[in-house]
Every structure is written in C-alpha cells, then in structure tokens.
PDB file of C-alpha atoms in Angstrom:
ATOM      1  CA  UNK D 154      18.779  28.992   4.087  1.00 46.00           C
ATOM      2  CA  UNK D 155      21.878  26.908   3.411  1.00 53.00           C
ATOM      3  CA  UNK D 156      21.654  23.889   1.081  1.00 53.00           C
ATOM      4  CA  UNK D 157      22.678  21.543   3.875  1.00 52.00           C
ATOM      5  CA  UNK D 158      19.772  22.755   6.019  1.00 50.00           C
ATOM      6  CA  UNK D 159      17.306  22.164   3.187  1.00 52.00           C
ATOM      7  CA  UNK D 160      18.551  18.609   2.694  1.00 51.00           C
ATOM      8  CA  UNK D 161      18.464  17.857   6.414  1.00 48.00           C
ATOM      9  CA  UNK D 162      14.972  19.317   6.583  1.00 49.00           C
ATOM     10  CA  UNK D 163      13.792  17.182   3.643  1.00 48.00           C
ATOM     11  CA  UNK D 164      15.436  13.986   4.958  1.00 48.00           C
ATOM     12  CA  UNK D 165      18.001  11.549   3.569  1.00 48.00           C
ATOM     13  CA  UNK D 166      17.439   8.839   0.954  1.00 44.00           C
ATOM     14  CA  UNK D 167      18.579   6.156   3.411  1.00 46.00           C
ATOM     15  CA  UNK D 168      15.628   6.817   5.727  1.00 46.00           C
ATOM     16  CA  UNK D 169      12.957   7.258   3.080  1.00 44.00           C
ATOM     17  CA  UNK D 170      10.002   4.978   3.038  1.00 58.00           C
ATOM     18  CA  UNK D 171       7.502   7.093   1.104  1.00 62.00           C
ATOM     19  CA  UNK D 172       7.590   8.106  -2.537  1.00 74.00           C
ATOM     20  CA  UNK D 173       6.430  11.552  -1.400  1.00 86.00           C
ATOM     21  CA  UNK D 174       9.664  11.998   0.572  1.00 90.00           C
ATOM     22  CA  UNK D 175      11.680  11.038  -2.467  1.00 90.00           C
ATOM     23  CA  UNK D 176       9.725  13.436  -4.667  1.00 92.00           C
ATOM     24  CA  UNK D 177      10.194  16.217  -2.130  1.00 94.00           C
ATOM     25  CA  UNK D 178      13.953  15.638  -2.005  1.00 94.00           C
ATOM     26  CA  UNK D 179      14.143  15.662  -5.794  1.00 95.00           C
ATOM     27  CA  UNK D 180      12.232  18.940  -5.840  1.00 96.00           C
ATOM     28  CA  UNK D 181      14.534  20.478  -3.195  1.00 96.00           C
ATOM     29  CA  UNK D 182      17.661  19.418  -5.084  1.00 96.00           C
ATOM     30  CA  UNK D 183      16.322  20.790  -8.364  1.00 96.00           C
ATOM     31  CA  UNK D 184      15.605  24.097  -6.646  1.00 96.00           C
ATOM     32  CA  UNK D 185      19.130  24.145  -5.172  1.00 96.00           C
ATOM     33  CA  UNK D 186      20.561  23.518  -8.637  1.00 96.00           C
ATOM     34  CA  UNK D 187      18.448  26.321 -10.117  1.00 96.00           C
ATOM     35  CA  UNK D 188      19.516  28.799  -7.431  1.00 96.00           C
ATOM     36  CA  UNK D 189      23.177  27.788  -7.714  1.00 96.00           C
ATOM     37  CA  UNK D 190      23.191  28.303 -11.493  1.00 95.00           C
ATOM     38  CA  UNK D 191      21.470  31.659 -11.016  1.00 96.00           C
ATOM     39  CA  UNK D 192      24.053  32.606  -8.377  1.00 95.00           C
ATOM     40  CA  UNK D 193      26.890  31.512 -10.668  1.00 94.00           C
ATOM     41  CA  UNK D 194      25.728  34.030 -13.292  1.00 94.00           C
ATOM     42  CA  UNK D 195      26.453  36.924 -10.910  1.00 94.00           C
ATOM     43  CA  UNK D 196      29.429  38.869 -12.331  1.00 94.00           C
ATOM     44  CA  UNK D 197      30.378  40.161  -8.860  1.00 95.00           C
ATOM     45  CA  UNK D 198      31.406  36.700  -7.611  1.00 94.00           C
ATOM     46  CA  UNK D 199      34.989  36.115  -6.649  1.00 95.00           C
ATOM     47  CA  UNK D 200      36.868  33.162  -8.100  1.00 95.00           C
ATOM     48  CA  UNK D 201      36.592  31.399  -4.721  1.00 97.00           C
ATOM     49  CA  UNK D 202      32.797  31.888  -4.648  1.00 96.00           C
ATOM     50  CA  UNK D 203      32.515  30.606  -8.217  1.00 96.00           C
ATOM     51  CA  UNK D 204      34.535  27.504  -7.347  1.00 97.00           C
ATOM     52  CA  UNK D 205      32.404  26.853  -4.258  1.00 96.00           C
ATOM     53  CA  UNK D 206      29.205  27.296  -6.257  1.00 96.00           C
ATOM     54  CA  UNK D 207      30.445  24.899  -8.955  1.00 96.00           C
ATOM     55  CA  UNK D 208      31.327  22.370  -6.239  1.00 97.00           C
ATOM     56  CA  UNK D 209      27.820  22.734  -4.801  1.00 95.00           C
ATOM     57  CA  UNK D 210      26.352  22.154  -8.275  1.00 96.00           C
ATOM     58  CA  UNK D 211      28.437  18.984  -8.678  1.00 97.00           C
ATOM     59  CA  UNK D 212      27.488  17.633  -5.243  1.00 96.00           C
ATOM     60  CA  UNK D 213      23.774  18.325  -5.560  1.00 96.00           C
ATOM     61  CA  UNK D 214      23.856  16.998  -9.139  1.00 96.00           C
ATOM     62  CA  UNK D 215      25.320  13.693  -7.998  1.00 96.00           C
ATOM     63  CA  UNK D 216      22.781  13.371  -5.202  1.00 96.00           C
ATOM     64  CA  UNK D 217      19.951  14.345  -7.556  1.00 96.00           C
ATOM     65  CA  UNK D 218      21.026  11.637 -10.022  1.00 96.00           C
ATOM     66  CA  UNK D 219      20.981   9.023  -7.264  1.00 95.00           C
ATOM     67  CA  UNK D 220      17.491  10.105  -6.126  1.00 93.00           C
ATOM     68  CA  UNK D 221      16.222  10.070  -9.716  1.00 93.00           C
ATOM     69  CA  UNK D 222      17.647   6.562 -10.154  1.00 93.00           C
ATOM     70  CA  UNK D 223      15.845   5.480  -6.971  1.00 90.00           C
ATOM     71  CA  UNK D 224      12.589   6.977  -8.264  1.00 88.00           C
ATOM     72  CA  UNK D 225      13.074   5.217 -11.589  1.00 88.00           C
ATOM     73  CA  UNK D 226      13.640   1.866  -9.875  1.00 86.00           C
ATOM     74  CA  UNK D 227      10.570   2.308  -7.693  1.00 82.00           C
ATOM     75  CA  UNK D 228       8.309   3.120 -10.620  1.00 80.00           C
ATOM     76  CA  UNK D 229       9.824   0.372 -12.777  1.00 78.00           C
ATOM     77  CA  UNK D 230       9.248  -2.397 -10.260  1.00 74.00           C
ATOM     78  CA  UNK D 231       5.952  -1.149  -8.831  1.00 68.00           C
ATOM     79  CA  UNK D 232       3.418  -3.994  -8.865  1.00 69.00           C
ATOM     80  CA  UNK D 233       0.610  -3.299 -11.276  1.00 67.00           C
ATOM     81  CA  UNK D 234      -2.975  -3.965 -10.213  1.00 67.00           C
ATOM     82  CA  UNK D 235      -4.632  -6.897 -11.932  1.00 64.00           C
ATOM     83  CA  UNK D 236      -7.444  -5.730 -14.137  1.00 63.00           C
ATOM     84  CA  UNK D 237     -10.772  -7.409 -13.474  1.00 60.00           C
ATOM     85  CA  UNK D 238     -11.696  -7.875 -17.112  1.00 58.00           C
ATOM     86  CA  UNK D 239      -8.351  -9.555 -17.790  1.00 58.00           C
ATOM     87  CA  UNK D 240      -9.012 -12.223 -15.161  1.00 58.00           C
ATOM     88  CA  UNK D 241     -12.606 -12.780 -16.239  1.00 61.00           C
ATOM     89  CA  UNK D 242     -11.617 -13.032 -19.912  1.00 60.00           C
ATOM     90  CA  UNK D 243      -9.380 -16.000 -19.099  1.00 60.00           C
ATOM     91  CA  UNK D 244     -12.466 -17.904 -17.980  1.00 65.00           C
ATOM     92  CA  UNK D 245     -14.018 -17.553 -21.427  1.00 69.00           C
ATOM     93  CA  UNK D 246     -11.336 -19.405 -23.352  1.00 67.00           C
ATOM     94  CA  UNK D 247     -12.527 -22.561 -25.022  1.00 71.00           C
ATOM     95  CA  UNK D 248      -9.776 -25.038 -25.624  1.00 69.00           C
ATOM     96  CA  UNK D 249     -10.275 -27.625 -28.342  1.00 72.00           C
ATOM     97  CA  UNK D 250      -8.105 -30.511 -29.317  1.00 72.00           C
ATOM     98  CA  UNK D 251      -7.728 -30.686 -33.033  1.00 73.00           C
ATOM     99  CA  UNK D 252      -7.337 -34.107 -34.472  1.00 71.00           C
ATOM    100  CA  UNK D 253      -4.466 -34.256 -36.881  1.00 68.00           C
ATOM    101  CA  UNK D 254      -4.341 -36.359 -40.001  1.00 66.00           C
ATOM    102  CA  UNK D 255      -4.177 -39.943 -38.897  1.00 60.00           C
ATOM    103  CA  UNK D 256      -2.315 -42.278 -41.179  1.00 56.00           C
TER     104      UNK D 256
END
C-alpha cells in the first residue's frame, strides 16, 4: 500500500476531532518512517529510488512532527478533573486575625 493511501485512510489532521484519530495518524506515520528507513538500507536501490525514499522520509517526518506537536498541545491544555478531597479540604481552613502589637 502506498504511503499516500495510508494517510488518506487514516484521515488528515485538519478534520480530526478525536485524540484516537491523532494517535492513529502518529502510529501510521511512524510505521511509514520505519519502512522507508528499512527500504533505504537495500543495496539494490537506484540513486533515483534512494532520493525518492529520502524525500518520503522528509515529508512524513515533517507531518509527524506537526502531529506530535498537536498531541503535545492537547495533552498540555487538557482540563484536569477537580479532586474531591481538594475541594472539601478548603472548607476546613480556619482563618484567624492576629492582633499585632498596638502602640
């Protein structure tokens, strides 16, 4: 299967709404990178095939970096659930006014 078909099958980053889609695309791109590097190690490749494989590695690498940046942003700004004991512990504070030295 061609790399373009795998990316079309997995979907584009512009249309993603689920983290699962993003994870799937990252996985597909990593697999494409792995296969391309494996293919590049073949001594029977012509110089044209090597150049095309290196171009594929560069293109998928750039797209993979953008997807990883998107994943990083999503996890960084994900709202964290409020812990119940944190809210209840705020109720237990006892505030006292301390009288300072009066002159």
